[in-house]
Short mmCIF file of C-alpha atoms in Angstrom, two decimals:
data_model
loop_
_atom_site.label_atom_id
_atom_site.label_comp_id
_atom_site.label_asym_id
_atom_site.label_seq_id
_atom_site.Cartn_x
_atom_site.Cartn_y
_atom_site.Cartn_z
CA MET G 1 -32.23 -31.18 12.26
CA ALA G 2 -31.62 -30.15 8.73
CA LEU G 3 -28.21 -28.35 7.99
CA VAL G 4 -28.74 -27.79 4.64
CA LYS G 5 -32.16 -26.70 3.01
CA ALA G 6 -32.70 -25.81 -0.48
CA ASN G 7 -36.15 -24.50 -1.66
CA ASN G 8 -36.11 -23.49 -5.45
CA LEU G 9 -32.47 -23.57 -5.90
CA LYS G 10 -31.16 -21.97 -9.07
CA ILE G 11 -27.47 -21.63 -9.76
CA ALA G 12 -26.38 -19.97 -12.97
CA TYR G 13 -23.46 -20.20 -15.00
CA ASN G 14 -22.33 -18.01 -17.80
CA SER G 15 -25.89 -16.72 -17.66
CA GLN G 16 -27.64 -19.80 -17.82
CA TYR G 17 -29.33 -22.25 -15.01
CA ILE G 18 -27.51 -24.98 -14.79
CA ILE G 19 -29.30 -25.97 -11.66
CA LYS G 20 -32.90 -25.02 -11.36
CA ASP G 21 -36.35 -25.31 -8.98
CA SER G 22 -34.09 -28.03 -6.87
CA ASN G 23 -35.49 -28.61 -3.40
CA PHE G 24 -33.33 -30.91 -0.96
CA SER G 25 -32.19 -31.14 2.65
CA ILE G 26 -29.04 -32.56 4.51
CA GLU G 27 -29.83 -33.55 8.20
CA GLU G 28 -26.76 -33.20 10.62
CA GLY G 29 -24.51 -36.20 10.98
CA ASP G 30 -25.79 -37.26 7.10
CA PHE G 31 -22.89 -38.86 4.88
CA VAL G 32 -24.25 -37.67 1.35
CA PHE G 33 -23.00 -38.70 -2.23
CA LEU G 34 -23.47 -35.66 -4.63
CA THR G 35 -23.13 -37.73 -8.02
CA GLY G 36 -24.00 -36.53 -11.80
CA ILE G 37 -21.99 -36.71 -15.21
CA SER G 38 -18.72 -34.05 -16.07
CA GLY G 39 -20.52 -30.32 -16.41
CA SER G 40 -23.89 -31.43 -14.81
CA GLY G 41 -23.68 -28.89 -11.82
CA LYS G 42 -21.86 -30.71 -8.82
CA THR G 43 -19.09 -28.22 -8.43
CA SER G 44 -21.21 -24.85 -9.07
CA LEU G 45 -23.43 -26.56 -6.14
CA ILE G 46 -20.99 -27.47 -3.84
CA LYS G 47 -19.13 -23.84 -4.46
CA SER G 48 -22.97 -22.45 -3.57
CA PHE G 49 -22.57 -24.04 -0.10
CA TYR G 50 -19.08 -22.19 0.66
CA GLY G 51 -20.51 -19.06 -0.93
CA GLU G 52 -18.11 -19.00 -4.01
CA VAL G 53 -21.24 -18.69 -6.43
CA ARG G 54 -24.14 -17.06 -5.25
CA PRO G 55 -27.62 -19.11 -5.72
CA GLU G 56 -31.10 -17.79 -6.38
CA GLY G 57 -34.17 -19.13 -4.33
CA GLU G 58 -32.90 -20.47 -1.23
CA LEU G 59 -30.26 -22.11 0.11
CA TYR G 60 -29.96 -22.56 3.97
CA ILE G 61 -26.81 -23.57 5.64
CA GLY G 62 -27.32 -23.43 8.74
CA PRO G 63 -28.99 -19.96 9.79
CA PHE G 64 -27.42 -18.39 6.66
CA ASN G 65 -29.17 -18.06 3.39
CA MET G 66 -26.58 -18.14 1.02
CA ALA G 67 -28.54 -16.33 -1.60
CA LYS G 68 -28.29 -13.11 0.22
CA ILE G 69 -25.39 -13.82 2.70
CA LYS G 70 -22.69 -10.86 3.66
CA ARG G 71 -19.26 -10.70 3.65
CA GLY G 72 -19.18 -10.70 7.53
CA SER G 73 -21.58 -14.03 7.47
CA LEU G 74 -19.95 -15.59 4.85
CA ALA G 75 -16.52 -15.47 6.73
CA LYS G 76 -18.14 -16.74 9.74
CA LEU G 77 -19.88 -19.64 7.77
CA ARG G 78 -16.95 -20.59 6.28
CA LYS G 79 -15.06 -21.29 9.66
CA ARG G 80 -17.55 -23.82 10.46
CA LEU G 81 -16.79 -25.74 6.94
CA GLY G 82 -14.13 -28.11 6.12
CA ILE G 83 -13.63 -27.99 2.46
CA VAL G 84 -11.62 -30.53 0.28
CA PHE G 85 -10.67 -29.74 -3.42
CA GLN G 86 -9.91 -31.91 -6.08
CA ASP G 87 -6.25 -29.80 -6.81
CA TYR G 88 -5.98 -29.98 -2.71
CA LYS G 89 -5.03 -26.53 -2.88
CA LEU G 90 -2.83 -26.76 0.04
CA ILE G 91 -0.54 -23.62 -0.16
CA PRO G 92 2.71 -24.34 -1.67
CA GLU G 93 5.17 -21.97 0.43
CA TRP G 94 4.01 -23.34 3.61
CA ASN G 95 4.77 -26.92 5.11
CA ILE G 96 2.28 -29.87 5.70
CA LEU G 97 2.14 -28.84 9.47
CA ARG G 98 1.41 -25.30 8.77
CA ASN G 99 -0.87 -26.16 6.31
CA VAL G 100 -2.77 -28.60 8.51
CA MET G 101 -2.64 -25.57 11.37
CA LEU G 102 -4.45 -23.32 9.17
CA PRO G 103 -8.14 -23.16 10.30
CA LEU G 104 -6.77 -23.18 13.46
CA PHE G 105 -4.75 -20.18 13.16
CA ILE G 106 -8.17 -18.61 11.44
CA MET G 107 -10.24 -19.47 14.82
CA GLY G 108 -7.68 -18.20 16.46
CA TYR G 109 -6.28 -20.96 18.91
CA ASP G 110 -2.98 -20.97 20.40
CA LYS G 111 0.11 -21.99 18.39
CA ASN G 112 1.39 -24.95 20.54
CA GLU G 113 -2.09 -25.85 20.82
CA SER G 114 -2.78 -25.73 17.21
CA GLU G 115 0.98 -27.93 16.26
CA LYS G 116 -0.31 -30.65 19.24
CA LYS G 117 -3.91 -31.00 17.24
CA ALA G 118 -2.35 -31.11 14.04
CA MET G 119 0.68 -33.57 14.50
CA GLU G 120 -2.00 -35.87 15.90
CA LEU G 121 -4.13 -35.33 12.98
CA LEU G 122 -1.51 -36.21 10.90
CA LYS G 123 -0.43 -39.42 12.61
CA LYS G 124 -4.09 -40.69 12.03
CA VAL G 125 -3.80 -39.61 8.22
CA LYS G 126 -0.58 -41.52 7.89
CA LEU G 127 1.74 -38.35 7.51
CA SER G 128 3.71 -37.64 10.84
CA HIS G 129 6.51 -38.38 9.10
CA LYS G 130 6.26 -35.51 6.29
CA LEU G 131 5.14 -32.74 8.74
CA ASP G 132 7.78 -30.16 7.28
CA LYS G 133 7.87 -31.37 4.00
CA PHE G 134 6.15 -28.66 1.37
CA PRO G 135 3.02 -29.81 -0.78
CA ALA G 136 5.03 -30.36 -3.57
CA GLU G 137 7.47 -33.01 -2.30
CA LEU G 138 4.18 -35.08 -1.02
CA SER G 139 2.22 -37.66 -3.74
CA GLY G 140 -1.27 -36.78 -4.90
CA GLY G 141 -2.96 -39.40 -2.23
CA GLU G 142 -0.64 -37.69 0.48
CA GLN G 143 -2.03 -34.05 -0.47
CA GLN G 144 -5.08 -35.13 -0.28
CA ARG G 145 -4.87 -36.76 2.73
CA ALA G 146 -3.13 -33.16 4.58
CA ALA G 147 -5.97 -31.38 2.90
CA ILE G 148 -8.70 -33.89 4.30
CA ALA G 149 -6.51 -33.21 8.05
CA ARG G 150 -6.48 -29.81 7.15
CA ALA G 151 -10.83 -29.82 6.69
CA ILE G 152 -11.71 -31.37 9.75
CA ILE G 153 -9.03 -30.07 12.08
CA HIS G 154 -11.12 -27.73 13.77
CA LYS G 155 -14.11 -30.00 13.97
CA PRO G 156 -16.52 -28.22 11.32
CA ALA G 157 -19.87 -28.93 11.11
CA MET G 158 -19.65 -30.11 7.64
CA ILE G 159 -17.24 -31.08 5.19
CA LEU G 160 -17.66 -30.21 1.40
CA ALA G 161 -15.53 -32.60 -0.99
CA ASP G 162 -15.51 -32.07 -4.71
CA GLU G 163 -14.19 -35.00 -6.38
CA PRO G 164 -11.87 -36.37 -3.68
CA ILE G 165 -10.58 -39.12 -5.20
CA SER G 166 -10.62 -38.63 -8.69
CA GLY G 167 -7.10 -38.91 -10.07
CA LEU G 168 -5.96 -41.38 -7.03
CA ASP G 169 -4.61 -44.97 -7.30
CA GLU G 170 -6.90 -47.30 -5.56
CA TYR G 171 -4.66 -47.62 -2.31
CA SER G 172 -4.96 -43.70 -1.68
CA ALA G 173 -8.66 -43.40 -2.66
CA SER G 174 -9.36 -45.98 -0.02
CA LEU G 175 -7.36 -44.13 2.72
CA VAL G 176 -9.08 -40.83 1.60
CA MET G 177 -12.51 -42.24 2.08
CA ASP G 178 -11.77 -44.09 5.59
CA LEU G 179 -11.03 -40.09 6.50
CA PHE G 180 -14.22 -39.29 5.57
CA ILE G 181 -15.76 -42.10 7.40
CA MET G 182 -13.82 -41.21 10.63
CA ALA G 183 -14.74 -37.31 9.88
CA ASN G 184 -18.43 -38.71 9.67
CA LYS G 185 -18.08 -40.90 13.07
CA MET G 186 -16.84 -37.51 14.96
CA GLY G 187 -20.12 -36.21 14.02
CA ILE G 188 -19.18 -34.04 10.41
CA THR G 189 -21.74 -34.01 7.97
CA VAL G 190 -19.81 -35.16 4.88
CA LEU G 191 -21.00 -34.24 1.63
CA ILE G 192 -18.95 -35.87 -1.27
CA ALA G 193 -19.20 -34.82 -5.09
CA SER G 194 -18.45 -37.93 -7.34
CA HIS G 195 -18.89 -39.05 -10.95
CA SER G 196 -20.69 -42.31 -9.55
CA LEU G 197 -20.97 -43.97 -6.11
CA PRO G 198 -18.53 -46.20 -4.65
CA GLN G 199 -18.66 -49.88 -5.77
CA GLU G 200 -17.67 -50.92 -1.69
CA PHE G 201 -19.12 -48.84 0.75
CA ASN G 202 -20.19 -50.04 4.51
CA VAL G 203 -21.97 -46.84 5.82
CA GLN G 204 -25.23 -45.51 5.39
CA TYR G 205 -25.08 -42.86 3.32
CA LYS G 206 -27.97 -39.96 1.45
CA HIS G 207 -27.63 -39.92 -2.29
CA LEU G 208 -28.33 -37.05 -4.11
CA HIS G 209 -27.96 -36.71 -7.72
CA ILE G 210 -28.04 -34.31 -10.70
CA GLU G 211 -29.68 -34.94 -13.93
CA LYS G 212 -30.66 -32.41 -16.60
CA GLY G 213 -30.50 -29.24 -14.01
CA ARG G 214 -32.66 -30.59 -10.99
CA VAL G 215 -31.49 -32.16 -7.82
CA TYR G 216 -33.08 -35.45 -6.80
CA GLU G 217 -33.09 -37.09 -3.59
CA LEU G 218 -32.30 -40.68 -4.29
CA SER G 219 -33.12 -43.67 -1.51
CA MET Y 1 19.53 -13.65 -1.74
CA ASN Y 2 15.64 -14.78 -2.57
CA TYR Y 3 14.78 -12.66 0.10
CA LEU Y 4 17.02 -9.41 -1.35
CA LYS Y 5 15.27 -10.22 -4.64
CA SER Y 6 11.94 -9.96 -3.56
CA HIS Y 7 12.35 -6.90 -0.99
CA ILE Y 8 14.92 -4.68 -3.37
CA THR Y 9 11.71 -3.21 -5.65
CA LEU Y 10 9.50 -1.96 -2.96
CA ILE Y 11 12.99 -0.93 -0.84
CA LEU Y 12 14.47 0.80 -3.71
CA ALA Y 13 11.21 2.67 -4.73
CA LEU Y 14 10.86 3.45 -1.02
CA ILE Y 15 14.08 5.04 -1.16
CA SER Y 16 13.81 6.84 -4.20
CA ILE Y 17 10.25 8.52 -3.21
CA LEU Y 18 11.73 9.46 0.08
CA LEU Y 19 14.78 10.91 -1.01
CA SER Y 20 13.01 13.16 -3.63
CA ILE Y 21 10.47 14.06 -0.64
CA PHE Y 22 13.56 15.36 1.31
CA LEU Y 23 15.34 16.82 -1.35
CA PHE Y 24 12.47 18.46 -2.28
CA ARG Y 25 11.50 20.14 0.80
CA VAL Y 26 15.37 21.04 1.53
CA PHE Y 27 15.75 22.72 -1.85
CA ASN Y 28 12.57 24.48 -1.30
CA GLN Y 29 13.86 25.65 2.33
CA ILE Y 30 17.52 26.40 1.00
CA LEU Y 31 15.91 28.80 -1.72
CA GLU Y 32 13.36 30.06 0.54
CA LEU Y 33 16.21 31.31 2.75
CA TYR Y 34 18.24 32.02 -0.15
CA GLU Y 35 15.62 34.41 -1.43
CA LYS Y 36 15.19 35.89 1.84
CA SER Y 37 19.09 36.69 1.87
CA ILE Y 38 18.58 38.15 -1.78
CA VAL Y 39 16.19 40.68 -0.86
CA ASN Y 40 17.78 41.77 2.55
CA ASN Y 41 20.75 42.33 0.27
CA TYR Y 42 19.00 43.94 -2.27
CA SER Y 43 17.34 47.68 -2.43
CA ILE Y 44 16.43 50.25 -4.45
CA VAL Y 45 17.97 53.89 -4.43
CA VAL Y 46 15.56 56.79 -4.78
CA VAL Y 47 16.57 60.29 -5.17
CA SER Y 48 14.33 62.78 -3.76
CA SER Y 49 13.82 66.45 -3.77
CA SER Y 50 12.08 66.46 -0.65
CA LYS Y 51 12.08 64.32 2.59
CA ILE Y 52 10.45 60.89 2.33
CA GLU Y 53 8.37 59.95 5.89
CA SER Y 54 6.78 57.00 4.18
CA LEU Y 55 6.08 55.59 0.79
CA ASN Y 56 2.27 53.89 0.81
CA MET Y 57 3.16 50.93 -1.50
CA LYS Y 58 2.98 47.41 -0.47
CA GLU Y 59 5.85 45.80 -2.07
CA ILE Y 60 8.45 48.16 0.22
CA SER Y 61 9.08 46.66 3.06
CA SER Y 62 11.62 49.74 4.77
CA ILE Y 63 12.82 53.06 3.81
CA GLU Y 64 16.01 53.93 4.76
CA GLU Y 65 17.59 57.51 4.35
CA ILE Y 66 21.53 57.03 3.08
CA ASP Y 67 23.99 58.80 4.94
CA ILE Y 68 26.19 61.35 2.53
CA GLN Y 69 28.18 63.20 4.97
CA LYS Y 70 31.43 61.08 4.19
CA GLN Y 71 30.86 61.24 0.41
CA ILE Y 72 30.30 65.21 0.73
CA LYS Y 73 33.52 65.26 2.67
CA SER Y 74 35.53 63.06 -0.02
CA LEU Y 75 34.12 65.40 -2.25
CA GLN Y 76 35.48 68.49 -0.39
CA LYS Y 77 39.12 67.64 -0.23
CA LYS Y 78 38.67 66.86 -3.80
CA TYR Y 79 37.34 70.01 -4.69
CA LYS Y 80 38.64 72.56 -2.91
CA ASN Y 81 37.02 75.59 -4.01
CA ILE Y 82 33.47 74.36 -4.19
CA ASP Y 83 31.65 74.84 -1.52
CA PHE Y 84 29.22 72.37 -0.81
CA ASN Y 85 27.44 73.73 2.38
CA LYS Y 86 26.16 76.05 -0.05
CA ILE Y 87 24.75 73.60 -2.51
CA THR Y 88 21.50 72.14 -2.07
CA LEU Y 89 21.86 68.38 -2.35
CA PRO Y 90 18.65 66.02 -2.73
CA TYR Y 91 17.88 63.42 -0.41
CA PHE Y 92 19.16 59.73 -0.85
CA TYR Y 93 17.04 56.58 0.06
CA LYS Y 94 17.24 52.96 0.28
CA LEU Y 95 14.04 51.13 -0.35
CA LYS Y 96 14.00 47.51 0.93
CA LEU Y 97 11.50 45.15 -0.39
CA ASN Y 98 9.04 42.46 0.92
CA SER Y 99 9.79 39.83 -1.66
CA LEU Y 100 11.69 39.09 -4.68
CA PRO Y 101 10.27 41.19 -7.80
CA THR Y 102 10.26 39.65 -10.96
CA PRO Y 103 11.51 42.07 -13.79
CA LYS Y 104 8.06 43.16 -14.77
CA GLU Y 105 7.06 43.78 -11.18
CA LEU Y 106 10.27 45.54 -10.51
CA ASN Y 107 9.76 47.93 -13.63
CA ARG Y 108 6.17 48.52 -12.61
CA LEU Y 109 7.57 49.66 -9.07
CA LYS Y 110 9.88 51.81 -11.26
CA GLU Y 111 7.30 53.79 -12.58
CA LYS Y 112 4.78 53.95 -9.51
CA LEU Y 113 8.20 55.75 -7.29
CA LYS Y 114 8.79 58.02 -10.48
CA GLN Y 115 4.87 58.90 -10.16
CA GLU Y 116 5.73 60.91 -7.09
CA PRO Y 117 6.61 64.05 -7.95
CA TYR Y 118 9.22 64.48 -5.21
CA ILE Y 119 11.05 61.17 -6.48
CA LYS Y 120 13.46 62.82 -9.27
CA ARG Y 121 15.21 59.05 -10.00
CA VAL Y 122 14.84 55.44 -9.24
CA LEU Y 123 17.83 53.52 -9.27
CA THR Y 124 16.90 49.23 -9.56
CA HIS Y 125 20.21 47.77 -10.68
CA SER Y 126 17.66 45.79 -12.58
CA ASN Y 127 20.04 43.84 -14.90
CA THR Y 128 21.88 42.01 -11.59
CA GLN Y 129 18.53 41.56 -10.63
CA THR Y 130 16.88 39.99 -13.37
CA LYS Y 131 19.90 37.43 -13.91
CA ILE Y 132 19.36 36.49 -9.77
CA TYR Y 133 15.84 36.33 -10.19
CA ASN Y 134 16.31 34.10 -13.52
CA LEU Y 135 18.79 31.99 -12.06
CA LEU Y 136 16.63 31.24 -8.92
CA MET Y 137 13.49 30.54 -10.98
CA LEU Y 138 16.00 27.93 -13.03
CA LEU Y 139 17.06 26.28 -10.09
CA LYS Y 140 13.75 26.31 -8.42
CA ILE Y 141 12.03 24.38 -11.98
CA ILE Y 142 15.25 21.89 -12.35
CA THR Y 143 14.77 20.71 -8.74
CA LYS Y 144 10.96 20.61 -8.60
CA THR Y 145 11.46 18.57 -12.03
CA PHE Y 146 14.04 16.39 -10.74
CA MET Y 147 11.84 15.43 -7.47
CA VAL Y 148 8.31 15.08 -9.66
CA ILE Y 149 10.44 12.38 -11.81
CA THR Y 150 12.23 10.41 -8.88
CA GLY Y 151 8.95 10.38 -7.26
CA VAL Y 152 6.62 9.03 -10.49
CA LEU Y 153 9.73 6.31 -11.00
CA GLY Y 154 9.52 4.96 -7.75
CA PHE Y 155 5.65 5.15 -7.78
CA LEU Y 156 5.99 3.13 -11.27
CA LEU Y 157 8.52 0.57 -9.21
CA ILE Y 158 5.66 0.21 -6.26
CA ILE Y 159 3.11 -0.49 -8.96
CA LYS Y 160 5.10 -3.16 -10.92
CA GLN Y 161 5.79 -4.53 -7.07
CA LEU Y 162 2.07 -4.80 -6.57
CA GLU Y 163 1.72 -6.96 -9.15
CA VAL Y 164 4.46 -9.22 -8.57
CA TRP Y 165 2.75 -9.38 -4.88
CA LYS Y 166 -0.38 -9.89 -6.22
CA LEU Y 167 1.05 -12.75 -8.23
CA SER Y 168 3.12 -14.28 -5.54
CA HIS Y 169 0.54 -13.95 -2.24
CA SER Y 170 -2.90 -14.26 -4.38
CA GLU Y 171 -3.61 -18.09 -3.99
CA ARG Y 172 -2.34 -18.57 -0.60
CA MET Y 173 -4.54 -15.63 0.31
CA TYR Y 174 -7.35 -16.95 -1.76
CA ILE Y 175 -6.91 -20.33 0.21
CA MET Y 176 -7.30 -18.54 3.60
CA GLU Y 177 -10.54 -16.35 2.45
CA LEU Y 178 -11.98 -19.72 1.50
CA PHE Y 179 -11.06 -21.04 5.04
CA GLY Y 180 -12.99 -17.93 6.46
CA ALA Y 181 -9.69 -15.91 7.38
CA PRO Y 182 -10.48 -12.33 8.58
CA PHE Y 183 -8.81 -9.31 6.46
CA TRP Y 184 -5.53 -8.89 8.43
CA LEU Y 185 -4.97 -12.41 8.55
CA LYS Y 186 -5.08 -12.62 4.74
CA GLY Y 187 -2.76 -9.87 4.28
CA ALA Y 188 -0.77 -10.62 7.70
CA ALA Y 189 2.44 -11.93 5.69
CA LEU Y 190 2.33 -8.98 3.04
CA PHE Y 191 2.00 -6.43 6.11
CA LYS Y 192 4.80 -7.59 7.76
CA ILE Y 193 6.82 -7.76 4.35
CA ALA Y 194 5.71 -4.06 4.12
CA PHE Y 195 6.81 -3.28 7.62
CA VAL Y 196 10.21 -4.47 7.31
CA ASP Y 197 10.98 -3.06 3.96
CA SER Y 198 9.34 0.53 5.12
CA PHE Y 199 12.11 0.38 8.02
CA ILE Y 200 14.82 -0.67 5.84
CA ALA Y 201 13.97 2.20 3.07
CA ILE Y 202 13.87 4.74 6.02
CA ILE Y 203 17.05 3.68 7.41
CA SER Y 204 18.90 4.01 4.59
CA THR Y 205 17.52 6.77 3.21
CA MET Y 206 18.41 8.64 6.67
CA GLY Y 207 21.87 7.03 6.20
CA ILE Y 208 21.73 8.68 2.43
CA ILE Y 209 20.85 11.79 4.03
CA TYR Y 210 23.53 12.33 6.77
CA LEU Y 211 26.22 11.06 4.28
CA ILE Y 212 24.68 14.02 1.68
CA THR Y 213 24.29 16.82 4.35
CA ASN Y 214 27.69 16.01 6.00
CA SER Y 215 29.57 16.09 2.82
CA ALA Y 216 32.13 19.00 1.90
CA LEU Y 217 30.61 19.81 -1.03
CA TYR Y 218 27.07 20.42 0.67
CA GLN Y 219 28.58 22.34 3.52
CA ASN Y 220 30.65 24.51 0.84
CA ILE Y 221 27.42 25.17 -1.18
CA ILE Y 222 25.28 25.95 2.08
CA SER Y 223 28.42 28.47 3.32
CA GLU Y 224 28.42 30.25 0.13
CA LEU Y 225 25.14 30.36 -0.19
CA ASN Y 226 25.31 32.53 3.36
CA ILE Y 227 22.61 31.43 4.56
CA ASN Y 228 21.65 30.10 8.12
CA PHE Y 229 20.60 26.27 7.39
CA GLN Y 230 19.79 23.57 9.70
CA ILE Y 231 18.34 20.17 9.34
CA ASP Y 232 15.64 18.88 12.35
CA TYR Y 233 16.99 15.07 11.63
CA PHE Y 234 14.12 14.21 14.29
CA LYS Y 235 11.50 16.17 12.14
CA GLU Y 236 12.49 14.39 8.51
CA PHE Y 237 12.89 10.55 10.12
CA MET Y 238 9.10 11.38 11.17
CA ILE Y 239 8.11 13.01 7.73
CA LEU Y 240 9.85 9.89 5.91
CA PHE Y 241 8.49 7.47 8.55
CA VAL Y 242 5.08 8.33 7.87
CA VAL Y 243 5.46 8.35 4.15
CA SER Y 244 6.89 5.40 3.96
CA PHE Y 245 4.39 3.24 6.06
CA THR Y 246 1.71 5.01 4.55
CA ILE Y 247 2.43 4.08 1.21
CA SER Y 248 3.67 0.27 1.98
CA LEU Y 249 0.27 0.40 3.69
CA ILE Y 250 -1.87 0.92 0.99
CA SER Y 251 0.01 -0.68 -1.50
CA SER Y 252 -0.26 -4.28 0.79
CA ILE Y 253 -3.71 -3.52 1.69
CA LEU Y 254 -4.74 -2.83 -2.38
CA VAL Y 255 -2.94 -6.23 -2.47
CA VAL Y 256 -5.21 -8.06 -0.09
CA MET Y 257 -8.26 -6.23 -1.23
CA SER Y 258 -7.65 -7.24 -5.48
CA LYS Y 259 -9.44 -10.45 -6.13
CA LYS Y 260 -8.00 -13.03 -7.54
#
């Protein structure tokens, strides 16, 4: 079943269409790489998935058309997404444990249950020894792992990751990619925006590529 | 120390606004009572050739005949060769007013009274009355100006605090919004700060009010004014409570609503 469906999708940036007349779909449980050169519109496309940028045409994420989505529905949709940013976007004044618990707070989970889930997950991302540290006290790779833990703790329908491994060393990058694979195995659809495809990747994936403003589905 | 730094601006702003509101209300009440006591003690004296039962003038609240028998007796003792009983004396009346008139109003009233054929003389003691009136007006203007300035300064401090809040909370609220946080959750930290600061401001203001109203200077002023003025502390607390929480809540809502 299609989780994402785009028909004649257009996205404008500074009054110019950087994405135009694009049609593509993403099925539930897919692992998707979105590639394209810098400035091709990868970030804008990802932002349109979580309503930070309003597209034209049709872009369905589940039942929501992002071109017409209302504020209330947007909050509902965002609760079902897990977003991973290139700059991590962890809350600086909160410790790692609390940062990871954020989606559960929003969904109204009980504090003890949230804490238990967050601690389990932090163990899986190898950060159980840094629960009470603040983001600024962690390396880039560690912050990204915490950000991924935050993105998957509430078992979202889809994870959107914008350049999640750029700037990370090889070891941290492979740990981060393993976490995405783990999330995908949990049934979560994963969309990763990146300059290029990874050299070695042993999981079946779908490839979307942006070129000259159009999104192509490559086999 | 950090806590104090991040809270002191709002607390001080709230205290200055609350104090200005309280002082404004208290001064107004005191001035009103004082005005009433002046009106009660003030009267116009008219000399009439005939008895006056009533005067159809809206400014006048009551007419009271002045008993001059005492004066006549003392005059009789002094001037034994004059028989005061044989002299037809005019009637003397004290006119009480409804409110403290301006010097212009007082002149107008005097002219109006003089137009009555039986009224021979009108004594308004206008010099003393004008002085009292001007002094009262000056007091009113000074207190109102002072309160407005304090209030405006308080609001400016709050605007400054809103900018600080926006800077220090916008990132967290933006991230929370990206994860679908509802309005109240995004602003929870700010609402908490606003609540705590309001509470501290109210308690501090009530403390200051208690100190002021129990000071010897304040008690002296009230007794000198010869008015019966009591502060209803519970009522004042409730008014300040509503004002303080409304200001803090509106300020924090404005910050949560503003985009990064």
